[in-house]
Amino acid sequence: MELQAQIKKYRTQLSLSQDELAEKIFVSRQSISNWENGKTYPDIRSLLLLSEVFGVSLDQLVKGDIEIMKKAITEQDIAIFRRDSYILFVFMLLMLLLPFPLFKYAGWWGAAIYLLIFTAGMFVALKVERQKKKFNIQTYKEIVAFYDGKTLDEIEAAKEEGKRPYQKVLMAAASAVVSLVIFFIMYFLFR
């Protein structure tokens, strides 16, 4: 992508160090380094701040990157990600429902079978996480949405809605309650 070269070019033209640029746009020096080395991609807010600091339009800053981003996640990638997500869901259900029946009816062999299911489930979970990191889904989605005519307010509203701290706490608590209920049901059914 061209953005990494653009950031470095404009930063050196203004005789700014990575630390100085980071301070101006409220990120860490490591973030600037990662952007310049192509390890990560700035979010839309950082791109707007960069274009303001450099005195260039957002179009000039990102040049051909938008088309690359639109093509970065193909339909096949989405289908693979969706499939892996469903497989992960099935493994999570199996890990929740099978411990008591396997151990009761198969003894230690059941525990070994459960360990295999658990290992396969964790493998799929890691694969899904790698895909999310590889495609940088959230950042690309925000930038492409911005360029497709959605306002920053719409993007920010969606982003904030997904990041509400209480939602994560409620989800964790609900998952714990559901897991405990299923645990006790399985315990009383298979003891």
Coordinates of C-alpha atoms in Angstrom, one line a residue:
M1 CA 0.0 0.0 0.0
E2 CA 1.1 3.5 -0.7
L3 CA 0.0 5.1 2.6
Q4 CA 3.1 4.0 4.5
A5 CA 5.3 5.8 2.0
Q6 CA 3.1 8.9 2.0
I7 CA 3.2 9.2 5.8
K8 CA 7.0 9.0 5.9
K9 CA 7.3 11.4 2.9
Y10 CA 5.1 14.1 4.4
R11 CA 6.6 13.6 7.9
T12 CA 10.1 14.1 6.6
Q13 CA 9.1 17.1 4.5
L14 CA 7.8 18.8 7.6
S15 CA 11.0 17.7 9.5
L16 CA 9.0 15.9 12.1
S17 CA 10.2 13.0 14.1
Q18 CA 7.9 10.0 14.7
D19 CA 7.6 11.2 18.3
E20 CA 6.6 14.7 17.3
L21 CA 4.0 13.5 14.7
A22 CA 2.6 11.0 17.3
E23 CA 2.1 13.8 19.8
K24 CA 0.3 16.0 17.2
I25 CA -2.2 13.3 16.3
F26 CA -2.6 11.8 19.8
V27 CA -1.1 8.3 19.2
S28 CA 2.1 6.5 20.2
R29 CA 5.4 6.7 18.4
Q30 CA 5.1 2.9 17.9
S31 CA 1.8 3.5 16.0
I32 CA 3.6 5.9 13.6
S33 CA 6.4 3.3 13.1
N34 CA 3.9 0.5 12.5
W35 CA 2.1 2.7 9.9
E36 CA 5.3 3.6 8.1
N37 CA 6.4 0.0 8.1
G38 CA 3.0 -1.2 6.8
K39 CA 2.4 -3.4 9.9
T40 CA -0.9 -1.7 10.7
Y41 CA -3.2 0.8 9.1
P42 CA -4.5 4.0 10.8
D43 CA -8.1 4.3 11.7
I44 CA -10.2 7.0 10.0
R45 CA -9.8 9.5 12.9
S46 CA -6.0 9.2 12.6
L47 CA -6.1 9.6 8.8
L48 CA -8.1 12.8 9.2
L49 CA -5.6 14.1 11.7
L50 CA -2.7 13.1 9.5
S51 CA -4.1 14.9 6.5
E52 CA -4.7 18.0 8.6
V53 CA -1.2 18.0 10.1
F54 CA 0.4 17.4 6.6
G55 CA -1.9 20.0 5.0
V56 CA -3.1 17.7 2.3
S57 CA -6.5 16.2 1.4
L58 CA -7.4 12.8 2.5
D59 CA -7.5 11.8 -1.2
Q60 CA -3.9 12.8 -1.6
L61 CA -2.8 11.0 1.6
V62 CA -4.3 7.6 0.8
K63 CA -4.0 7.8 -3.0
G64 CA -4.6 4.3 -4.5
D65 CA -5.1 2.6 -1.2
I66 CA -8.9 2.7 -1.3
E67 CA -9.2 0.5 -4.3
I68 CA -6.7 -1.9 -2.8
M69 CA -8.7 -2.0 0.4
K70 CA -12.0 -2.7 -1.5
K71 CA -10.3 -5.6 -3.2
A72 CA -8.4 -6.8 -0.1
I73 CA -11.3 -8.8 1.3
T74 CA -12.8 -10.9 -1.5
E75 CA -16.1 -12.7 -1.4
Q76 CA -14.2 -16.0 -1.0
D77 CA -12.4 -14.6 2.1
I78 CA -15.8 -13.6 3.5
A79 CA -17.2 -17.0 2.8
I80 CA -14.2 -18.7 4.5
F81 CA -14.5 -16.4 7.5
R82 CA -18.2 -17.0 7.8
R83 CA -17.7 -20.8 7.5
D84 CA -15.0 -20.8 10.1
S85 CA -17.1 -18.7 12.5
Y86 CA -19.9 -21.3 12.2
I87 CA -17.5 -24.1 12.9
L88 CA -16.2 -22.3 15.9
F89 CA -19.8 -21.9 17.2
V90 CA -20.4 -25.6 16.8
F91 CA -17.2 -26.4 18.7
M92 CA -18.1 -24.0 21.5
L93 CA -21.5 -25.8 21.8
L94 CA -19.8 -29.2 21.9
M95 CA -17.4 -28.0 24.6
L96 CA -20.3 -26.8 26.6
L97 CA -22.6 -29.8 26.3
L98 CA -20.3 -32.8 26.1
P99 CA -18.1 -33.0 29.2
F100 CA -20.6 -34.8 31.5
P101 CA -22.0 -37.3 29.0
L102 CA -18.5 -38.2 27.7
F103 CA -17.0 -38.6 31.1
K104 CA -20.0 -40.6 32.4
Y105 CA -20.4 -43.0 29.5
A106 CA -16.8 -43.3 28.3
G107 CA -14.8 -42.6 31.5
W108 CA -11.3 -41.5 30.9
W109 CA -11.7 -42.2 27.2
G110 CA -14.4 -39.6 27.2
A111 CA -12.0 -37.1 28.8
A112 CA -9.6 -37.9 26.0
I113 CA -12.3 -37.3 23.4
Y114 CA -13.3 -34.1 25.1
L115 CA -9.6 -32.9 25.0
L116 CA -9.5 -33.6 21.3
I117 CA -12.7 -31.6 20.7
F118 CA -11.3 -28.8 22.9
T119 CA -8.0 -28.7 21.0
A120 CA -9.8 -28.6 17.6
G121 CA -12.1 -25.8 18.9
M122 CA -9.1 -23.8 20.0
F123 CA -7.4 -24.3 16.6
V124 CA -10.5 -23.0 14.8
A125 CA -10.7 -20.0 17.3
L126 CA -7.1 -19.1 16.5
K127 CA -7.7 -19.4 12.8
V128 CA -10.7 -17.0 13.1
E129 CA -8.6 -14.5 15.1
R130 CA -5.8 -14.7 12.5
Q131 CA -8.3 -14.0 9.7
K132 CA -9.7 -11.0 11.6
K133 CA -6.1 -9.6 12.1
K134 CA -5.1 -10.4 8.5
F135 CA -8.0 -8.5 6.9
N136 CA -8.0 -5.7 9.5
I137 CA -11.8 -5.9 9.1
Q138 CA -12.9 -3.0 11.3
T139 CA -10.4 -0.4 10.1
Y140 CA -10.8 -1.2 6.4
K141 CA -14.6 -1.2 6.8
E142 CA -14.6 2.2 8.4
I143 CA -12.4 3.8 5.7
V144 CA -14.3 2.2 2.8
A145 CA -17.6 3.3 4.3
F146 CA -16.3 6.8 4.7
Y147 CA -15.3 6.9 1.1
D148 CA -18.6 5.4 0.0
G149 CA -20.4 8.6 1.2
K150 CA -21.2 7.7 4.8
T151 CA -20.4 10.5 7.2
L152 CA -18.0 10.1 10.1
D153 CA -20.9 10.6 12.5
E154 CA -22.5 7.4 11.2
I155 CA -19.2 5.5 11.5
E156 CA -18.5 6.9 14.9
A157 CA -22.0 6.0 16.1
A158 CA -21.7 2.4 14.9
K159 CA -18.2 2.2 16.4
E160 CA -19.3 3.6 19.8
E161 CA -22.3 1.3 19.9
G162 CA -20.0 -1.7 19.5
K163 CA -17.6 -0.5 22.1
R164 CA -19.8 0.3 25.0
P165 CA -18.1 -1.0 28.0
Y166 CA -21.3 -2.2 29.7
Q167 CA -22.1 -4.4 26.7
K168 CA -19.0 -6.4 27.2
V169 CA -19.7 -6.8 30.9
L170 CA -23.3 -7.8 30.3
M171 CA -22.3 -10.3 27.6
A172 CA -19.7 -11.9 29.9
A173 CA -22.2 -12.1 32.8
A174 CA -24.9 -13.6 30.5
S175 CA -22.5 -16.2 29.2
A176 CA -21.5 -17.1 32.7
V177 CA -25.1 -17.5 33.8
V178 CA -26.0 -19.6 30.7
S179 CA -22.9 -21.8 31.2
L180 CA -23.8 -22.3 34.8
V181 CA -27.4 -23.3 34.0
I182 CA -26.3 -25.7 31.4
F183 CA -23.6 -27.1 33.7
F184 CA -26.2 -27.8 36.5
I185 CA -28.7 -29.3 34.0
M186 CA -26.0 -31.6 32.6
Y187 CA -24.8 -32.4 36.1
F188 CA -28.2 -33.5 37.3
L189 CA -29.0 -35.4 34.1
F190 CA -25.7 -37.3 34.1
R191 CA -24.7 -37.9 37.7

